[in-house]
Coordinates of C-alpha atoms in Angstrom, one line a residue:
M211 CA 3.1 15.3 21.5
L212 CA 5.3 12.2 20.9
Q213 CA 8.2 11.4 22.2
F214 CA 11.3 10.2 20.2
K215 CA 14.5 11.1 21.9
G216 CA 16.1 8.3 20.8
F217 CA 16.1 9.0 16.6
I218 CA 18.2 12.7 16.8
R219 CA 20.7 10.3 18.8
A220 CA 23.7 10.2 16.9
A221 CA 24.8 6.8 15.2
R222 CA 27.7 5.8 16.9
S223 CA 31.5 6.5 15.9
S224 CA 33.4 5.1 12.8
A225 CA 36.1 4.6 15.6
V226 CA 33.8 2.9 18.0
A227 CA 32.5 0.4 14.9
A228 CA 36.1 -0.3 14.0
A229 CA 37.3 -1.7 17.7
T230 CA 34.3 -3.5 18.1
L231 CA 35.0 -5.1 14.9
A232 CA 38.5 -5.5 15.5
I233 CA 37.5 -7.7 17.9
A234 CA 34.6 -8.9 16.5
W235 CA 37.2 -10.1 13.1
G236 CA 40.6 -10.3 14.7
S237 CA 42.8 -10.1 12.0
G238 CA 41.0 -9.5 8.5
P239 CA 37.6 -11.0 6.6
A240 CA 39.5 -14.4 6.9
A241 CA 39.4 -15.2 10.3
A242 CA 36.6 -13.5 10.6
Q243 CA 34.0 -16.3 8.7
D244 CA 31.6 -19.1 10.8
D245 CA 32.2 -22.3 9.6
F246 CA 28.6 -22.4 9.5
Y247 CA 28.5 -20.0 6.4
E248 CA 31.8 -21.2 4.4
G249 CA 30.7 -22.4 1.2
E250 CA 27.0 -21.9 1.9
T251 CA 24.6 -19.6 0.1
V252 CA 22.8 -16.7 1.7
E253 CA 19.8 -15.2 0.4
L254 CA 19.6 -11.6 0.2
I255 CA 15.9 -10.7 -0.2
V256 CA 15.0 -7.3 -1.1
P257 CA 10.9 -5.7 -1.3
H258 CA 11.6 -3.2 -3.3
G259 CA 12.0 -3.2 -7.7
A260 CA 15.3 -3.5 -9.7
G261 CA 17.4 -0.5 -9.4
G262 CA 15.8 1.9 -7.2
G263 CA 18.1 2.7 -3.6
F264 CA 17.3 -0.4 -1.7
D265 CA 18.4 -2.5 -4.1
T266 CA 21.4 -0.1 -4.8
Y267 CA 22.3 -0.6 -1.2
A268 CA 21.4 -4.7 -1.4
R269 CA 23.6 -5.4 -4.2
A270 CA 26.9 -3.6 -4.1
S271 CA 26.9 -4.7 -0.1
A272 CA 26.6 -8.2 -0.7
R273 CA 29.7 -8.1 -2.8
F274 CA 31.0 -7.7 0.4
L275 CA 29.2 -9.6 2.7
E276 CA 30.9 -12.4 1.0
E277 CA 34.5 -12.0 1.6
Y278 CA 33.0 -11.7 5.5
L279 CA 30.7 -14.6 5.5
G280 CA 32.6 -17.0 2.8
A281 CA 29.2 -17.9 1.9
T282 CA 27.6 -16.1 -1.8
V283 CA 24.9 -14.1 -1.4
V284 CA 22.1 -14.2 -3.4
V285 CA 20.0 -11.2 -4.2
K286 CA 16.2 -11.8 -5.1
N287 CA 13.8 -8.5 -5.1
V288 CA 10.4 -10.0 -4.2
T289 CA 8.4 -6.8 -4.4
G290 CA 4.3 -6.8 -4.6
A291 CA 1.9 -5.1 -2.0
G292 CA 4.1 -1.7 -0.4
G293 CA 7.2 -4.4 -0.1
N294 CA 5.5 -6.8 2.3
I295 CA 5.2 -10.1 -0.2
G296 CA 8.8 -9.9 -0.1
R297 CA 8.7 -9.5 4.1
N298 CA 6.4 -12.0 4.8
Q299 CA 8.2 -15.0 3.2
L300 CA 11.5 -13.4 5.2
Y301 CA 9.7 -14.2 7.6
R302 CA 8.6 -17.5 7.3
A303 CA 12.0 -19.2 6.0
E304 CA 13.9 -21.3 7.7
P305 CA 15.4 -19.0 11.0
D306 CA 19.3 -20.5 10.6
G307 CA 21.1 -17.8 8.6
L308 CA 20.6 -18.1 5.1
T309 CA 17.9 -15.9 4.0
I310 CA 18.0 -12.3 4.9
G311 CA 15.9 -8.8 4.4
F312 CA 17.4 -5.4 3.0
S313 CA 14.0 -3.3 3.7
S314 CA 12.2 -0.6 5.5
F315 CA 11.4 -1.0 9.2
P316 CA 9.6 2.7 8.6
S317 CA 7.1 0.9 5.8
M318 CA 6.7 -2.5 8.6
I319 CA 6.1 0.2 11.5
F320 CA 3.2 1.9 9.9
S321 CA 1.7 -1.3 8.0
Q322 CA 1.5 -3.3 11.1
L323 CA 0.3 0.2 13.1
S324 CA -2.2 0.7 10.3
G325 CA -4.2 -3.3 10.4
A326 CA -2.3 -3.1 6.9
D327 CA -4.3 -6.8 4.4
G328 CA -2.0 -9.7 4.7
I329 CA 1.1 -9.1 6.8
Q330 CA 2.5 -11.7 8.2
Y331 CA 5.2 -10.7 10.8
D332 CA 5.3 -9.2 13.7
V333 CA 7.9 -6.1 13.5
N334 CA 8.4 -6.4 17.0
E335 CA 10.6 -10.0 16.1
W336 CA 12.7 -8.7 14.1
E337 CA 15.9 -9.5 14.0
I338 CA 17.8 -6.3 13.4
L339 CA 21.8 -6.6 12.2
G340 CA 22.4 -3.1 11.3
R341 CA 21.1 -0.1 10.0
V342 CA 22.6 1.2 6.8
V343 CA 21.6 4.7 6.8
A344 CA 18.3 6.7 7.4
E345 CA 17.6 9.0 4.1
S346 CA 14.8 11.9 4.6
E347 CA 12.6 12.6 2.9
V348 CA 11.5 15.1 -0.1
I349 CA 8.3 16.4 -1.4
S350 CA 9.0 17.4 -5.1
V351 CA 7.6 18.4 -7.9
P352 CA 8.5 17.9 -11.6
A353 CA 9.8 20.8 -13.9
A354 CA 6.8 20.3 -16.5
A355 CA 3.9 19.9 -13.8
K356 CA 1.0 21.7 -13.1
Y357 CA 2.0 23.3 -9.9
Q358 CA 5.3 24.7 -9.1
S359 CA 4.6 25.4 -6.0
L360 CA 3.6 25.0 -2.5
D361 CA 1.3 27.8 -2.1
E362 CA -0.3 26.7 -6.0
L363 CA -1.6 23.0 -5.2
R364 CA -2.7 23.9 -1.7
N365 CA -5.1 26.1 -4.5
A366 CA -5.0 23.3 -6.4
D367 CA -9.0 23.3 -9.2
G368 CA -8.5 19.1 -8.2
P369 CA -7.0 16.8 -6.9
V370 CA -3.3 16.8 -6.3
R371 CA -1.7 12.8 -8.2
I372 CA 1.4 11.7 -6.0
P373 CA 2.4 8.0 -8.2
L374 CA 2.9 5.7 -5.0
S375 CA 4.5 1.7 -5.4
G376 CA 1.2 1.3 -2.6
V377 CA -0.8 2.4 -0.3
G378 CA 0.1 1.3 2.9
D379 CA 4.3 1.6 3.0
D380 CA 6.3 4.0 4.8
T381 CA 6.0 6.6 1.5
F382 CA 2.3 7.1 1.7
F383 CA 1.4 7.9 4.7
K384 CA 4.1 9.9 4.9
A385 CA 3.3 11.7 1.6
M386 CA -1.4 11.2 2.9
I387 CA -0.3 12.8 6.4
V388 CA 2.1 16.1 5.3
A389 CA -1.2 16.6 2.7
R390 CA -3.6 16.8 5.7
G391 CA -1.3 18.9 7.8
L392 CA 0.3 21.7 4.8
G393 CA -4.6 20.9 3.6
I394 CA -4.0 19.6 -0.1
D395 CA -6.6 17.0 -1.5
V396 CA -3.7 14.3 -2.4
V397 CA -4.9 11.1 -4.6
P398 CA -2.7 8.1 -4.6
V399 CA -1.8 6.7 -8.5
T400 CA -0.4 2.8 -7.8
G401 CA 0.1 -0.6 -9.1
Y402 CA 3.4 0.5 -9.7
D403 CA 6.6 -2.1 -9.4
G404 CA 8.4 -0.3 -7.3
A405 CA 9.4 3.4 -5.9
S406 CA 11.5 4.0 -8.3
E407 CA 8.7 2.6 -11.4
A408 CA 6.2 4.8 -9.0
F409 CA 9.1 7.8 -9.5
A410 CA 9.6 7.6 -13.2
A411 CA 6.0 7.3 -13.7
G412 CA 5.3 10.2 -11.8
M413 CA 8.3 11.9 -14.2
R414 CA 5.9 11.0 -17.2
G415 CA 2.9 12.6 -16.5
D416 CA 1.3 10.6 -13.6
G417 CA 1.2 12.5 -12.0
E418 CA 1.4 16.0 -10.0
I419 CA 3.8 16.2 -7.0
L420 CA 6.5 13.1 -6.2
S421 CA 8.2 11.9 -2.7
S422 CA 11.2 10.0 -2.6
S423 CA 14.2 10.1 -0.5
I424 CA 16.9 12.7 -1.0
G425 CA 19.3 10.6 -2.0
S426 CA 17.4 9.3 -4.9
S427 CA 16.2 12.5 -6.1
L428 CA 19.9 14.9 -5.7
Q429 CA 20.6 14.1 -8.9
L430 CA 17.1 15.1 -10.4
I431 CA 16.9 18.4 -8.3
E432 CA 21.2 19.5 -9.3
A433 CA 19.8 18.7 -13.0
G434 CA 16.2 21.1 -12.5
E435 CA 13.9 18.6 -13.7
I436 CA 12.3 18.1 -10.3
K437 CA 12.1 21.2 -8.3
P438 CA 12.2 20.5 -4.4
I439 CA 8.9 21.3 -2.2
L440 CA 9.5 20.8 0.8
Q441 CA 12.1 17.7 4.0
I442 CA 10.3 15.4 6.2
S443 CA 13.0 15.0 8.3
L444 CA 13.5 15.6 11.7
V445 CA 16.4 18.0 10.8
P446 CA 17.5 20.4 7.4
S447 CA 19.8 18.1 5.4
T448 CA 22.3 20.2 3.9
S449 CA 22.0 19.1 -0.2
L450 CA 18.1 21.1 0.3
E451 CA 19.5 24.5 1.8
G452 CA 16.3 26.4 1.4
V453 CA 13.8 23.9 1.4
P454 CA 11.8 24.1 4.2
L455 CA 11.3 21.5 6.7
A456 CA 7.4 20.0 6.6
S457 CA 6.8 20.4 10.5
E458 CA 8.3 24.1 9.9
V459 CA 5.2 25.2 7.6
I460 CA 2.3 23.4 9.2
E461 CA 0.4 25.5 11.3
D462 CA -1.8 24.0 13.0
E463 CA 0.9 22.0 16.4
V464 CA -0.6 18.8 16.7
M465 CA -0.8 17.3 13.2
A466 CA 3.4 19.2 13.1
S467 CA 4.0 17.2 16.2
F468 CA 2.4 14.4 14.4
V469 CA 4.8 14.7 10.6
R470 CA 7.9 14.9 13.7
S471 CA 7.1 11.8 15.0
V472 CA 6.4 10.2 11.2
A473 CA 10.0 11.4 10.8
G474 CA 11.5 10.2 13.5
I475 CA 11.0 6.9 13.1
S476 CA 12.5 7.2 9.3
A477 CA 15.5 7.0 11.9
L478 CA 15.3 2.9 10.8
D479 CA 15.2 3.4 7.3
R480 CA 17.4 1.1 5.0
S481 CA 17.9 -1.6 7.5
F482 CA 19.6 -5.3 7.5
F483 CA 17.5 -7.8 9.3
A484 CA 16.5 -12.0 9.8
P485 CA 13.7 -14.2 10.5
P486 CA 13.5 -14.0 14.4
G487 CA 15.1 -18.0 16.0
V488 CA 18.0 -17.4 14.2
P489 CA 20.8 -18.9 16.4
E490 CA 22.6 -16.5 18.1
E491 CA 25.8 -17.1 17.4
R492 CA 24.7 -17.0 13.4
L493 CA 23.5 -13.6 13.9
E494 CA 26.4 -12.3 16.0
T495 CA 28.2 -13.4 12.5
L496 CA 26.1 -12.1 10.6
R497 CA 25.7 -8.4 12.5
A498 CA 29.3 -8.3 12.6
A499 CA 29.4 -9.1 8.8
V500 CA 27.2 -5.9 8.0
A501 CA 29.0 -3.8 10.3
A502 CA 32.3 -4.5 9.0
T503 CA 30.8 -4.1 5.1
M504 CA 29.3 -0.3 6.8
E505 CA 33.8 0.1 7.8
N506 CA 34.8 -1.2 4.7
P507 CA 36.6 1.2 2.7
D508 CA 36.1 0.3 -1.1
F509 CA 32.1 -0.1 -0.3
L510 CA 32.3 3.4 1.2
A511 CA 34.4 4.7 -1.4
E512 CA 31.9 2.7 -4.6
M513 CA 29.1 4.0 -2.3
E514 CA 30.2 8.1 -2.6
Q515 CA 30.5 7.3 -6.2
L516 CA 26.9 6.1 -6.6
G517 CA 25.9 9.2 -4.7
R518 CA 24.8 7.2 -2.0
A519 CA 25.0 7.8 2.0
I520 CA 26.0 5.0 4.9
D521 CA 24.7 6.3 8.3
F522 CA 25.3 3.1 10.1
M523 CA 24.4 2.7 13.0
P524 CA 25.3 -1.3 15.1
A525 CA 23.1 -4.2 15.6
D526 CA 22.2 -3.1 19.3
E527 CA 21.3 1.1 19.1
A528 CA 18.9 0.0 16.0
S529 CA 16.8 -2.2 17.9
A530 CA 16.4 0.1 20.8
V531 CA 15.4 2.3 18.5
L532 CA 13.2 -0.1 17.3
E533 CA 11.2 -0.8 20.7
E534 CA 11.1 2.6 21.8
A535 CA 8.5 3.6 18.2
M536 CA 6.9 0.6 19.0
A537 CA 6.2 1.5 22.5
N538 CA 5.1 5.2 21.4
A539 CA 3.6 4.9 17.7
D540 CA 0.5 3.9 19.1
A541 CA -1.0 7.7 19.0
L542 CA -0.6 7.5 14.7
V543 CA -3.1 5.0 14.8
P544 CA -5.5 6.9 13.8
L545 CA -4.3 8.3 11.6
L546 CA -2.9 6.3 9.6
A547 CA -6.7 4.5 9.2
D548 CA -7.4 8.2 8.5
A549 CA -4.6 8.4 5.5
L550 CA -6.2 4.7 4.5
E551 CA -9.5 5.5 3.8
A552 CA -8.8 8.8 1.7
A553 CA -7.1 7.0 -0.3
R554 CA -10.4 4.3 -1.4

């Protein structure tokens, strides 16, 4: 069984983060601004569709990053290939600290481990600026779908369709691995511009099963428009009481351990990062700006109104988690290859 001890560590307390920021920023944002960033434009690449969860976090954060950097922060959605087009663009960007990204490290890890076509980055070389939150995934079914329970999905009279933004991202691999463990014949339906469009397509009838973050699904669950079936997480969400963990209902212990490992990698979901080669002093400024944003009371209040959780992990801790993930993840490679083969 893979061991991911770092994934179940809690993020540092707000008090520790606040103390760090006090040292970094002095008496306030005005004292914090690096002269390099004053009056500059920072491009924030989001390799996910507009209106989705990643886009919501990025655009809300951008306004506060501007305050701490003294720069204009422009969000740019660059979609396609499960997010890898935008990530490739960021990786090739001039390492001057004026281009950063916000995306899913699990998706990048899975893409790299599976040898996905067109990847031009190395996950090990990204400069993490901070993890915003790690949202667990929930497998659900639309209220009007043909199958309404796990038993019905297992005994479906044909392949079960799942709309996805692309083959090879973390949502794809999580869904395919869980489905294999449960003995469900899942067929991905792809070609959508981002996860939010794929999810909407499923609600329109393009699929019988859905996979998305809990934060993106909760309102629809509460409204009765979708029914949660399983959680893909190391620990149950308090928002989904009574919904079992996928690893708990998979009878094969080897497959259950793989599902736990996949859930563990998700601890790095929704992170800010920069391309390799950015000068260290600029990285320090960017990391401090991200940390300050995540502690800003106005930002936290806004995210609460949007129904979006914040569970900040500083850059040094997130970087250690990434190192551990990459050191242990090779055992997943054959399973990822099988998932890709099954999708062809």
